[in-house]
JSON list of C-alpha atoms in Angstrom, two decimals:
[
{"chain": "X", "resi": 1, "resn": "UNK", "atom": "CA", "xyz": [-134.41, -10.33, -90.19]},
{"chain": "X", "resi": 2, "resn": "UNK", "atom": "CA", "xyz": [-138.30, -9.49, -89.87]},
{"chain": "X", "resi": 3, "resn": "UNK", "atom": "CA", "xyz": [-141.36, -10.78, -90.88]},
{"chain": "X", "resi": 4, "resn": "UNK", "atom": "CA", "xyz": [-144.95, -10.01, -90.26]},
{"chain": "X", "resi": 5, "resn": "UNK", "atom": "CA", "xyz": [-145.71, -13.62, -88.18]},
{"chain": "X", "resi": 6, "resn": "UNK", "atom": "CA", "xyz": [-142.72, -15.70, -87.27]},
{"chain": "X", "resi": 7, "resn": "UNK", "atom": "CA", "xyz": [-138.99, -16.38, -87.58]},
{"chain": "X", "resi": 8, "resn": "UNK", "atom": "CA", "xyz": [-137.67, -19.45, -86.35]},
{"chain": "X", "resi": 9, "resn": "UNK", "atom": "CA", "xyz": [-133.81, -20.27, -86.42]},
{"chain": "X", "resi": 10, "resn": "UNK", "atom": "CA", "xyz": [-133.33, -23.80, -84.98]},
{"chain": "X", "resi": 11, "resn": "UNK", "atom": "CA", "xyz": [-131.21, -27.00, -85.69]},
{"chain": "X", "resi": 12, "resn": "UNK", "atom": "CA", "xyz": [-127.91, -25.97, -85.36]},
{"chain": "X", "resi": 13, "resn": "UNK", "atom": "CA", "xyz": [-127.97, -22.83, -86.96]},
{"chain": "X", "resi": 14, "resn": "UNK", "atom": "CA", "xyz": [-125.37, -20.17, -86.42]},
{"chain": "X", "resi": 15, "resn": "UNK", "atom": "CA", "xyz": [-125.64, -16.48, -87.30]},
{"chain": "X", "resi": 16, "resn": "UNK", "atom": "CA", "xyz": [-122.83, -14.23, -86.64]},
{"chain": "X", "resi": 17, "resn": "UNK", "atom": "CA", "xyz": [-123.02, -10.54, -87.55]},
{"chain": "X", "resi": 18, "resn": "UNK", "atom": "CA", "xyz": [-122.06, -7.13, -85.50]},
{"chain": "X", "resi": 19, "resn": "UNK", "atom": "CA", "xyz": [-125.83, -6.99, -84.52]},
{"chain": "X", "resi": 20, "resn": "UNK", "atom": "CA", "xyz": [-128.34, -9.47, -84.93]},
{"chain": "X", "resi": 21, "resn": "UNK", "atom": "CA", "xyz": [-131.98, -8.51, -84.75]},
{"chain": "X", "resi": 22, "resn": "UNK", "atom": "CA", "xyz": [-134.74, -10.91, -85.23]},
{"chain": "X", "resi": 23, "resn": "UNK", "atom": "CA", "xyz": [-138.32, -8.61, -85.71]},
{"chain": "X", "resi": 24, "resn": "UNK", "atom": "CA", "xyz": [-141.51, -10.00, -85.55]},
{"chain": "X", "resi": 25, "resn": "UNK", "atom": "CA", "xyz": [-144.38, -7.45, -85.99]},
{"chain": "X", "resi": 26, "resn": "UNK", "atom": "CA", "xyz": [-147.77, -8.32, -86.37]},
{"chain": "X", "resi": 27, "resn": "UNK", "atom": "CA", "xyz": [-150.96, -6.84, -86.45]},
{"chain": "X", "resi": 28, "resn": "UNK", "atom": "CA", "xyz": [-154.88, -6.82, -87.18]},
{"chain": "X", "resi": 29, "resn": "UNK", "atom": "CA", "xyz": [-158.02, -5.05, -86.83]},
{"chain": "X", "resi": 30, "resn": "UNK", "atom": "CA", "xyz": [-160.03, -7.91, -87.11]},
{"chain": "X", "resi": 31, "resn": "UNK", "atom": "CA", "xyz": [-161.65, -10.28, -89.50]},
{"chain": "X", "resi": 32, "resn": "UNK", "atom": "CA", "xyz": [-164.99, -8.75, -90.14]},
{"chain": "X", "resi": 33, "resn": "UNK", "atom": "CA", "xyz": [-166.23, -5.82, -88.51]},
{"chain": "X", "resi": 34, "resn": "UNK", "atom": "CA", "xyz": [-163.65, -6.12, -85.23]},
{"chain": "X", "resi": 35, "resn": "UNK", "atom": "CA", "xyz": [-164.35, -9.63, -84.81]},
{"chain": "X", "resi": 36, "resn": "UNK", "atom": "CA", "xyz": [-160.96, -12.12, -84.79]},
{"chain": "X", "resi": 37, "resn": "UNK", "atom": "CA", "xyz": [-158.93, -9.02, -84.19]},
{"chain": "X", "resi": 38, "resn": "UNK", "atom": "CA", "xyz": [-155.81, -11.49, -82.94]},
{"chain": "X", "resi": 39, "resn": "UNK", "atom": "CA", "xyz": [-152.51, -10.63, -83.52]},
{"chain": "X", "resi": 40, "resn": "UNK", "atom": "CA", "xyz": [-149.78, -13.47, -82.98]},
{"chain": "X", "resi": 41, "resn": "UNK", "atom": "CA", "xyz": [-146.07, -12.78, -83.55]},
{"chain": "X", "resi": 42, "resn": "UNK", "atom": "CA", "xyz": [-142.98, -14.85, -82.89]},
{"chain": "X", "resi": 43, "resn": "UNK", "atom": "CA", "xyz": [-139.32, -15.22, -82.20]},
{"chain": "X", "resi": 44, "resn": "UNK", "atom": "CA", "xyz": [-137.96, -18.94, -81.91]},
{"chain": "X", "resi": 45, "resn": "UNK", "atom": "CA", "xyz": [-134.21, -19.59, -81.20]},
{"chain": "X", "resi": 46, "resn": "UNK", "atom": "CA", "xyz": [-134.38, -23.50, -80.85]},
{"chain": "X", "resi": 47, "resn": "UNK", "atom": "CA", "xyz": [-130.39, -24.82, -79.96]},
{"chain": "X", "resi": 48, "resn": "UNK", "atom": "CA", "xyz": [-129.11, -22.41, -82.88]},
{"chain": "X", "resi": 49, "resn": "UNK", "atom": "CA", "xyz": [-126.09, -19.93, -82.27]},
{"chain": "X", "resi": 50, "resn": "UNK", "atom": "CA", "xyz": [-126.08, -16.29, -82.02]},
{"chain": "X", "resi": 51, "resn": "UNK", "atom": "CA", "xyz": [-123.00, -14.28, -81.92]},
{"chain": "X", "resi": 52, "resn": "UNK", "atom": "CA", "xyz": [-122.54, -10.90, -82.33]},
{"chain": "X", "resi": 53, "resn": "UNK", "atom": "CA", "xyz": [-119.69, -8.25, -81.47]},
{"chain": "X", "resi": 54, "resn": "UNK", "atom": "CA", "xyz": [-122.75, -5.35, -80.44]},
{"chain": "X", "resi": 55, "resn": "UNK", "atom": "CA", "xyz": [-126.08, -6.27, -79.92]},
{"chain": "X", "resi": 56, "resn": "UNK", "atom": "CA", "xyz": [-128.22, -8.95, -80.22]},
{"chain": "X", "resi": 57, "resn": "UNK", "atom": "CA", "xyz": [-132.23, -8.09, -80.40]},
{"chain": "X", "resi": 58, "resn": "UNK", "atom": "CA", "xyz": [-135.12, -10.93, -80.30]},
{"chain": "X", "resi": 59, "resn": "UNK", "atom": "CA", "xyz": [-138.43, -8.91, -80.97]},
{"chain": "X", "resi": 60, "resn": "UNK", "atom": "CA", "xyz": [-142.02, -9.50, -81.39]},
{"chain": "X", "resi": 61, "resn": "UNK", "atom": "CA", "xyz": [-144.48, -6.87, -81.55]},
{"chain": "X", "resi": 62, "resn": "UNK", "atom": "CA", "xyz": [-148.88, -8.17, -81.94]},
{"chain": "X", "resi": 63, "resn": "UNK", "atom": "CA", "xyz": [-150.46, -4.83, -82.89]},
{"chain": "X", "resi": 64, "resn": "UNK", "atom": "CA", "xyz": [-154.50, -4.55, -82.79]},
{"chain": "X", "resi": 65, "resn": "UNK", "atom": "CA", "xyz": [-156.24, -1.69, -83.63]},
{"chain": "X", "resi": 66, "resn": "UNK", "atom": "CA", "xyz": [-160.39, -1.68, -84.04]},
{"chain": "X", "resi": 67, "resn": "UNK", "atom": "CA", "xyz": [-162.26, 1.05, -84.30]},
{"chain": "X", "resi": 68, "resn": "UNK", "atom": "CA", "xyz": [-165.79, -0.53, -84.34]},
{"chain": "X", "resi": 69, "resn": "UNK", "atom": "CA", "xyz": [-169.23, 0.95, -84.46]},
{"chain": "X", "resi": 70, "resn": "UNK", "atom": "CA", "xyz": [-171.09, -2.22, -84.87]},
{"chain": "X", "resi": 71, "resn": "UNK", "atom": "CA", "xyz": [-174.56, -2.63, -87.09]},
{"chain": "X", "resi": 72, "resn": "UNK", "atom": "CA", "xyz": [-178.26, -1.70, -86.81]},
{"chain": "X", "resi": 73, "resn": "UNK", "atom": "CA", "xyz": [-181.07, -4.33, -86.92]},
{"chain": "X", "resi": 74, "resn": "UNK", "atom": "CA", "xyz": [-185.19, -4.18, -86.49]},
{"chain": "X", "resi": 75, "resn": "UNK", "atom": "CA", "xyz": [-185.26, -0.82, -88.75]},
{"chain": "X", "resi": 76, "resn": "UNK", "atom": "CA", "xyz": [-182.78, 1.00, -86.18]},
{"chain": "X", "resi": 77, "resn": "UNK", "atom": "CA", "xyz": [-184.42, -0.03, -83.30]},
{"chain": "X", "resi": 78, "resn": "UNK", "atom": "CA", "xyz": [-181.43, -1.82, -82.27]},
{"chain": "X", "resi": 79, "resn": "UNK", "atom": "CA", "xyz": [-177.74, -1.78, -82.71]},
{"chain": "X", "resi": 80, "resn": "UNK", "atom": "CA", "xyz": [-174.90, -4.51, -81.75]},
{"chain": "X", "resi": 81, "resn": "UNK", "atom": "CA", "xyz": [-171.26, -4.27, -81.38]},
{"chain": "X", "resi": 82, "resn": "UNK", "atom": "CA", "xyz": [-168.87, -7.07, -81.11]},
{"chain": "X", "resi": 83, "resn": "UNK", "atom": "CA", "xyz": [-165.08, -6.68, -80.78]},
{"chain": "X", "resi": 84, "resn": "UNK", "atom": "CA", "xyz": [-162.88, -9.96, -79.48]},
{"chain": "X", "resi": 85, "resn": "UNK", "atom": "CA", "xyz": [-159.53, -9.93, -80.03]},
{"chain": "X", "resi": 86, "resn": "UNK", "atom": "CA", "xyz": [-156.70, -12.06, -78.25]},
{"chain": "X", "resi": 87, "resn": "UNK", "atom": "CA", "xyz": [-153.56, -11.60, -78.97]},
{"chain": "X", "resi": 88, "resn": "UNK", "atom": "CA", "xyz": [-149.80, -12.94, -78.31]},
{"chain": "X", "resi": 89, "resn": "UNK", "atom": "CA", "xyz": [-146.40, -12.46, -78.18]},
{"chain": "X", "resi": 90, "resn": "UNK", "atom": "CA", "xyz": [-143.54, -14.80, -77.80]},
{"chain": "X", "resi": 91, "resn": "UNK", "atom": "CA", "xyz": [-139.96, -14.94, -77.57]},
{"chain": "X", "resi": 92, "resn": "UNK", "atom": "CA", "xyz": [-138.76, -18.37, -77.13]},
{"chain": "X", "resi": 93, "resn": "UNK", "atom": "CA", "xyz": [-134.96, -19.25, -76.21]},
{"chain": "X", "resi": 94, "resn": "UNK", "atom": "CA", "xyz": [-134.95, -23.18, -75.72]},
{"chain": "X", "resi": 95, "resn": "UNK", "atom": "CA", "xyz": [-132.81, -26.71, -76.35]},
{"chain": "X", "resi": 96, "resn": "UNK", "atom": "CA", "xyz": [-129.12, -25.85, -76.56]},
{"chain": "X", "resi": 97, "resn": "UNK", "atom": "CA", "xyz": [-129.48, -22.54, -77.57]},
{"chain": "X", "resi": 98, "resn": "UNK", "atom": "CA", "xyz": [-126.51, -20.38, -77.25]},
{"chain": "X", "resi": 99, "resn": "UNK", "atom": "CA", "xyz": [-126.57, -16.13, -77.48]},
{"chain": "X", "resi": 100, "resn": "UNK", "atom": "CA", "xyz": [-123.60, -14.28, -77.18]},
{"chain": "X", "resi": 101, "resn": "UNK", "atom": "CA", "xyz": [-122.73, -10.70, -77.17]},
{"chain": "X", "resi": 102, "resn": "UNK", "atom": "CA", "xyz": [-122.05, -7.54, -74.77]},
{"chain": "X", "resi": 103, "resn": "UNK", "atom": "CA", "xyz": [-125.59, -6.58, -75.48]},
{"chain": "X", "resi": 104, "resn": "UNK", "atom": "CA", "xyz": [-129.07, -8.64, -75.39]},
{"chain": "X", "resi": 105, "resn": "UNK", "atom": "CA", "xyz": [-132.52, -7.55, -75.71]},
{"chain": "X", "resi": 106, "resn": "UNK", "atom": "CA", "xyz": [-135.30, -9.77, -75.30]},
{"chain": "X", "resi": 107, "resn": "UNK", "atom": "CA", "xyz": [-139.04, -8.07, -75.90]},
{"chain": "X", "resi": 108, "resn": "UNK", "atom": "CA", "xyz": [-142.51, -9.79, -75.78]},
{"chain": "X", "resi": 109, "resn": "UNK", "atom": "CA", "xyz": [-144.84, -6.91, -76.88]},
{"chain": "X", "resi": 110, "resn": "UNK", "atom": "CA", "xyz": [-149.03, -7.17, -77.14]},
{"chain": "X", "resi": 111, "resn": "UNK", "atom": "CA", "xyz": [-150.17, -3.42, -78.12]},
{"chain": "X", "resi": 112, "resn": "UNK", "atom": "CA", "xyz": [-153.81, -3.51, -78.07]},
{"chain": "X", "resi": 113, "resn": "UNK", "atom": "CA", "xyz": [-156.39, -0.07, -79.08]},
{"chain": "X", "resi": 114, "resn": "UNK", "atom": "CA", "xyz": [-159.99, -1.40, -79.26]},
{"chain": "X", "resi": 115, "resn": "UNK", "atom": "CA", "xyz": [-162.78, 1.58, -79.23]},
{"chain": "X", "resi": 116, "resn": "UNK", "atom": "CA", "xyz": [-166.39, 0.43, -79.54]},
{"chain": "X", "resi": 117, "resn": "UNK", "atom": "CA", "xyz": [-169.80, 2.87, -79.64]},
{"chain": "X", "resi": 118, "resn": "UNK", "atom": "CA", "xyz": [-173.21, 1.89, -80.83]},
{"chain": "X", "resi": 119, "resn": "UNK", "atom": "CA", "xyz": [-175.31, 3.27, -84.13]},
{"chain": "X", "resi": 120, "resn": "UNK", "atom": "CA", "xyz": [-177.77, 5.44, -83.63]},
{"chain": "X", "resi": 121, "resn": "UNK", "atom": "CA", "xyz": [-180.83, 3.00, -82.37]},
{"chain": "X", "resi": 122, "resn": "UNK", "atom": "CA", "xyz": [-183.12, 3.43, -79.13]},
{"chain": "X", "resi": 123, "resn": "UNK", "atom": "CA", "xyz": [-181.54, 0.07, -77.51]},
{"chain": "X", "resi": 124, "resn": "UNK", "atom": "CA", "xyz": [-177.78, -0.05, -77.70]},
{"chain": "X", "resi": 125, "resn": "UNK", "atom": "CA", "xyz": [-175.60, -3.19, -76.87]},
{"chain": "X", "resi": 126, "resn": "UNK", "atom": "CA", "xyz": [-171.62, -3.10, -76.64]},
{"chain": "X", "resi": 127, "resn": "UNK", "atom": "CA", "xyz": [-169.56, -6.51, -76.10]},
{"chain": "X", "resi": 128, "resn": "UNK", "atom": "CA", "xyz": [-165.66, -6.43, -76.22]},
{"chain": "X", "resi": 129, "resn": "UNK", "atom": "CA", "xyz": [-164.07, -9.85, -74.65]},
{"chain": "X", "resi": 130, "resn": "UNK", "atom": "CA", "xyz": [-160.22, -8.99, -75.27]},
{"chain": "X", "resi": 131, "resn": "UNK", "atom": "CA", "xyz": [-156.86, -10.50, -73.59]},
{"chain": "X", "resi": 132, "resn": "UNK", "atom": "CA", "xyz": [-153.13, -10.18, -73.98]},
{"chain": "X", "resi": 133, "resn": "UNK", "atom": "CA", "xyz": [-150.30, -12.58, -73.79]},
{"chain": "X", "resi": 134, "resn": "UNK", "atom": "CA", "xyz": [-147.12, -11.43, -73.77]},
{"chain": "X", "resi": 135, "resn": "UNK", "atom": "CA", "xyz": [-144.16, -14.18, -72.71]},
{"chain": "X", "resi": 136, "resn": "UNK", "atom": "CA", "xyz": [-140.95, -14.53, -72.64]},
{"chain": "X", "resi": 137, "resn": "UNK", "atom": "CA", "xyz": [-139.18, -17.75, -72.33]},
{"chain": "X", "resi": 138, "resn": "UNK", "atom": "CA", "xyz": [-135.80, -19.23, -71.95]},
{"chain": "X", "resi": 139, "resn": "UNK", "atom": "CA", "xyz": [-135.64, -23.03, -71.16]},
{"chain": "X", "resi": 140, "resn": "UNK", "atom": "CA", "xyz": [-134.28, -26.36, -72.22]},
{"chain": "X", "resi": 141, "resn": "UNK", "atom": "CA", "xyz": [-129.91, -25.70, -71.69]},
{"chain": "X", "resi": 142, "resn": "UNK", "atom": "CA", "xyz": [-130.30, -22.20, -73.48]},
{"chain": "X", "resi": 143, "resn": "UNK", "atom": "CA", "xyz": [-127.11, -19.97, -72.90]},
{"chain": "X", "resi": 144, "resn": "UNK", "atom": "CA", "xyz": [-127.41, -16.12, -72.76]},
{"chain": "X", "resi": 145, "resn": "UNK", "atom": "CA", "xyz": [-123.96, -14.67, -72.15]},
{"chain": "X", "resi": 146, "resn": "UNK", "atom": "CA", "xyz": [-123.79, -10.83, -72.27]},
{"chain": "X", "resi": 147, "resn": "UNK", "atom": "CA", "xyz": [-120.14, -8.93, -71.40]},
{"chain": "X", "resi": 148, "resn": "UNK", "atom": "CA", "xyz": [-122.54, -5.73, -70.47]},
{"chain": "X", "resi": 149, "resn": "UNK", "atom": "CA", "xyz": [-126.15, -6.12, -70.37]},
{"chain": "X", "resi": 150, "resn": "UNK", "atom": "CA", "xyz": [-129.41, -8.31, -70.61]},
{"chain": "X", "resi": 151, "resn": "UNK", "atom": "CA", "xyz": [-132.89, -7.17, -70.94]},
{"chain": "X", "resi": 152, "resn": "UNK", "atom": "CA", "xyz": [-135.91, -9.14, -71.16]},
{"chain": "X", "resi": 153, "resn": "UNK", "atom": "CA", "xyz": [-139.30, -7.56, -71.04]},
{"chain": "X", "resi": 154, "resn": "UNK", "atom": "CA", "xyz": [-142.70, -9.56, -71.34]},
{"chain": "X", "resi": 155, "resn": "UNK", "atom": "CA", "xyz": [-145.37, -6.33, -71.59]},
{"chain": "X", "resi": 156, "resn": "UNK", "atom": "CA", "xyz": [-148.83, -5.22, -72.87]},
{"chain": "X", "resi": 157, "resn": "UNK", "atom": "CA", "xyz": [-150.61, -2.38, -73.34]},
{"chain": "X", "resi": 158, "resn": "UNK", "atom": "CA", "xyz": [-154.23, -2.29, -73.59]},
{"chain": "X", "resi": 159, "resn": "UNK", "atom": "CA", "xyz": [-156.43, 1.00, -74.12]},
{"chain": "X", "resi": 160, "resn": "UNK", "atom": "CA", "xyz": [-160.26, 0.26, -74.10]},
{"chain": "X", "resi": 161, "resn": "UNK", "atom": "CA", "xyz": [-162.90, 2.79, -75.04]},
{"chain": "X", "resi": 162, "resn": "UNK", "atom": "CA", "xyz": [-166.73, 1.12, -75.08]},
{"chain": "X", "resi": 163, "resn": "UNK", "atom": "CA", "xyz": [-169.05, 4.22, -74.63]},
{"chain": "X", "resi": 164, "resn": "UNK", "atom": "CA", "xyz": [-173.15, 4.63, -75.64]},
{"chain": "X", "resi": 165, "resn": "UNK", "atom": "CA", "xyz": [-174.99, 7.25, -74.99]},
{"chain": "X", "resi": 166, "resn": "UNK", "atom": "CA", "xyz": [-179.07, 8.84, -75.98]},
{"chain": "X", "resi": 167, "resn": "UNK", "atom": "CA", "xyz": [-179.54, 10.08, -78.78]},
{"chain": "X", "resi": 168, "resn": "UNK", "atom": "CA", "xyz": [-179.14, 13.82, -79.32]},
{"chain": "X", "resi": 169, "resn": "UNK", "atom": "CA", "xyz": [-183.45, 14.38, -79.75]},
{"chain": "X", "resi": 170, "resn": "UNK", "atom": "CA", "xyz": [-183.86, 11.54, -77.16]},
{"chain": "X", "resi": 171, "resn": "UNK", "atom": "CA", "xyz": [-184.73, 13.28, -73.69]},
{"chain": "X", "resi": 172, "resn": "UNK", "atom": "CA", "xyz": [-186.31, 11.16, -71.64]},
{"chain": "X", "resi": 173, "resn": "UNK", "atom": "CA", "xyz": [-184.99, 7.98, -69.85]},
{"chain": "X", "resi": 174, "resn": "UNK", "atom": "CA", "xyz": [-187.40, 5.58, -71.14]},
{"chain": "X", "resi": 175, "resn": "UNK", "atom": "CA", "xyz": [-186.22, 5.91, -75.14]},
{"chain": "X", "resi": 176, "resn": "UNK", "atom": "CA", "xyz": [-183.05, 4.85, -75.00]},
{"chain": "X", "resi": 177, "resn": "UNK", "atom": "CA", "xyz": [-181.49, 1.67, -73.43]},
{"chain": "X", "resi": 178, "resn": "UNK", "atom": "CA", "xyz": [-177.31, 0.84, -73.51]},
{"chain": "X", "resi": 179, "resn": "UNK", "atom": "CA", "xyz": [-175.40, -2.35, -72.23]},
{"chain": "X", "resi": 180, "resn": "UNK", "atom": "CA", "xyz": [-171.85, -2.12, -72.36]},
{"chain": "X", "resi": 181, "resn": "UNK", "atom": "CA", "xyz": [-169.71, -5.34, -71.18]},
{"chain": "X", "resi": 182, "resn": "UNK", "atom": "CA", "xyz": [-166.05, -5.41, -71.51]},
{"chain": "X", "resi": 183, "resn": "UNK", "atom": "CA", "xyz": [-164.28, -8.34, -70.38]},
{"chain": "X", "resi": 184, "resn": "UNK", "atom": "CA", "xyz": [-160.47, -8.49, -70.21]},
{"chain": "X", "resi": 185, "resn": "UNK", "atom": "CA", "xyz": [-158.99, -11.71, -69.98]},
{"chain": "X", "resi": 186, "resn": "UNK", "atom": "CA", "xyz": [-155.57, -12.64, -68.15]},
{"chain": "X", "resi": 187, "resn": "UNK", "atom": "CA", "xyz": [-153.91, -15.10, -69.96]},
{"chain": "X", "resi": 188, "resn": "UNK", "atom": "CA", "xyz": [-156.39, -15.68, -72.59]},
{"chain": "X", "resi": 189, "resn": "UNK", "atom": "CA", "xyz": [-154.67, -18.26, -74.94]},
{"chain": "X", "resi": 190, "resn": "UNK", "atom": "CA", "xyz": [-154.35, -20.88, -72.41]}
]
């Protein structure tokens, strides 16, 4: 199964198949202009049955990429950027849950690109406020039983690129001016 946001199985449920992959991939570049650029995917198993002979696979990949040059204001005298983005990932084993098979992968993934730069403009101002949240979870009387492996992986991967610089005819210090903040967030989404 996959979807682009969520799959739940829950209440009893019972798949049984050779492999069973669950595949949650979501993504975003934002809402306008790299703003909102959250990504949320999810993989519930909620006292449902899984059984398969190979492999089982519970997946969720939150995918943001911005590429964001912001906008100009006061006739080019200066230009703002804005990127926030905070994203999540969760794969959630919980009540009476019960996997089964020689093989289980469990993977919580946040992949996050942002790269922010200024317009042209003689004062220059960069904000990115981003965070990842990548979990993995197995509670309530959940079961895993695996003959030859388990693997559970709760990751991120964030690249951030927030760069001004003068103007190419701009050569003295007192035209230009640049502020670049980036905060990163642990945990963001609690």
């Amino acid at each position: 199964l996959e979807s682009k946001g969520e799959i739940k199985i829950d209440n009893g449920a019972a798949l049984t198949a050779d492999n069973i992959s669950l595949l949650v991939d979501a993504d975003s570049d934002g809402v306008v202009k790299g703003i909102w650029a959250n990504a949320t995917s999810t993989v519930t198993v909620d006292s449902a049955t899984l059984t398969a002979t190979g492999k089982v696979l519970l997946q969720t990949r939150s995918e943001v990429d911005v590429n964001e040059d912001g906008d100009n204001f006061f006739s080019n005298g200066a230009s703002l950027t804005v990127v926030t983005s905070f994203s999540s990932a969760l794969v959630d084993v919980r009540g009476s849950a019960n996997i089964t098979a020689p093989e289980v992968e469990l993977d919580a993934f946040v992949d996050v690109s942002i790269v922010a730069t200024p317009q042209a403009s003689s004062i220059k101002v960069i904000e990115v406020l981003a965070g990842a949240d990548p979990k993995l979870h197995i509670g309530g009387t959940a079961q895993i039983n695996a003959t030859t492996s388990v693997v559970a992986k709760a990751r991120s991967d964030m690249v951030i690129s927030a760069t001004a610089q003068p103007g190419a005819a701009n050569n003295t210090a007192n035209i230009d001016a640049a502020i670049v903040n980036v905060n990163v967030l642990d945990d963001p989404l609690n």
